[in-house]
PDB file of C-alpha atoms in Angstrom:
ATOM      1  CA  MET N 899     -23.510 -35.060   1.242  1.00  0.00           C
ATOM      2  CA  ALA N 900     -23.126 -36.658   4.785  1.00  0.00           C
ATOM      3  CA  ALA N 901     -19.911 -37.033   6.288  1.00  0.00           C
ATOM      4  CA  GLN N 902     -18.644 -40.724   6.393  1.00  0.00           C
ATOM      5  CA  GLU N 903     -17.579 -41.978   9.694  1.00  0.00           C
ATOM      6  CA  ASP N 904     -14.538 -43.633  10.561  1.00  0.00           C
ATOM      7  CA  GLU N 905     -14.772 -47.462  11.859  1.00  0.00           C
ATOM      8  CA  VAL N 906     -12.670 -48.324  14.517  1.00  0.00           C
ATOM      9  CA  VAL N 907     -12.588 -51.960  15.785  1.00  0.00           C
ATOM     10  CA  ILE N 908     -11.251 -53.035  19.515  1.00  0.00           C
ATOM     11  CA  GLY N 909      -9.529 -56.260  19.722  1.00  0.00           C
ATOM     12  CA  GLN N 910      -6.389 -58.350  20.935  1.00  0.00           C
ATOM     13  CA  ARG N 911      -2.821 -57.290  20.327  1.00  0.00           C
ATOM     14  CA  GLN N 912      -1.468 -59.371  17.436  1.00  0.00           C
ATOM     15  CA  PRO N 913       2.132 -60.413  16.605  1.00  0.00           C
ATOM     16  CA  GLY N 914       3.429 -57.510  14.435  1.00  0.00           C
ATOM     17  CA  ASP N 915       1.534 -54.812  15.735  1.00  0.00           C
ATOM     18  CA  VAL N 916       3.279 -51.443  15.584  1.00  0.00           C
ATOM     19  CA  MET N 917       2.324 -47.959  16.991  1.00  0.00           C
ATOM     20  CA  ARG N 918       3.256 -44.657  15.355  1.00  0.00           C
ATOM     21  CA  LEU N 919       4.646 -42.127  17.469  1.00  0.00           C
ATOM     22  CA  ALA N 920       4.967 -38.537  16.775  1.00  0.00           C
ATOM     23  CA  ASP N 921       8.656 -38.398  18.042  1.00  0.00           C
ATOM     24  CA  ARG N 922       9.670 -41.588  17.225  1.00  0.00           C
ATOM     25  CA  GLY N 923       8.146 -43.196  13.797  1.00  0.00           C
ATOM     26  CA  ARG N 924       6.791 -46.159  13.748  1.00  0.00           C
ATOM     27  CA  ARG N 925       7.661 -48.619  16.644  1.00  0.00           C
ATOM     28  CA  ASP N 926       6.592 -52.251  17.328  1.00  0.00           C
ATOM     29  CA  LEU N 927       4.320 -52.376  20.196  1.00  0.00           C
ATOM     30  CA  LYS N 928       6.039 -55.350  21.658  1.00  0.00           C
ATOM     31  CA  ARG N 929       9.096 -53.149  22.424  1.00  0.00           C
ATOM     32  CA  LEU N 930       7.487 -50.128  23.391  1.00  0.00           C
ATOM     33  CA  LEU N 931       5.508 -52.429  26.072  1.00  0.00           C
ATOM     34  CA  GLN N 932       8.713 -54.015  27.286  1.00  0.00           C
ATOM     35  CA  GLU N 933      10.384 -50.375  27.495  1.00  0.00           C
ATOM     36  CA  ALA N 934       7.337 -49.393  29.706  1.00  0.00           C
ATOM     37  CA  ASP N 935       7.896 -52.495  31.935  1.00  0.00           C
ATOM     38  CA  ILE N 936       4.759 -53.895  31.528  1.00  0.00           C
ATOM     39  CA  PRO N 937       4.845 -57.905  32.457  1.00  0.00           C
ATOM     40  CA  PRO N 938       4.170 -60.148  29.609  1.00  0.00           C
ATOM     41  CA  TRP N 939       1.136 -61.571  31.354  1.00  0.00           C
ATOM     42  CA  GLN N 940      -0.446 -58.188  31.365  1.00  0.00           C
ATOM     43  CA  ARG N 941       0.655 -57.383  27.941  1.00  0.00           C
ATOM     44  CA  HIS N 942      -1.355 -60.493  26.697  1.00  0.00           C
ATOM     45  CA  GLN N 943      -4.692 -58.444  28.252  1.00  0.00           C
ATOM     46  CA  LEU N 944      -3.934 -55.391  26.412  1.00  0.00           C
ATOM     47  CA  ARG N 945      -6.718 -54.450  23.649  1.00  0.00           C
ATOM     48  CA  VAL N 946      -5.839 -52.116  20.979  1.00  0.00           C
ATOM     49  CA  ALA N 947      -7.583 -50.189  18.252  1.00  0.00           C
ATOM     50  CA  ARG N 948      -7.568 -50.854  14.820  1.00  0.00           C
ATOM     51  CA  GLY N 949      -8.780 -48.166  12.253  1.00  0.00           C
TER      52      GLY N 949
END
């Protein structure tokens, strides 16, 4: 039996995107970017992986 590959899609950030963090659970990506002091115009240019 052949191993099945996982599919990963790279795309623009969407409203409501969340990220799972080992030490903090699920967090809203918008809030994480704000906490990291990333300016809004740079946040809109980010690409995220979904899979």
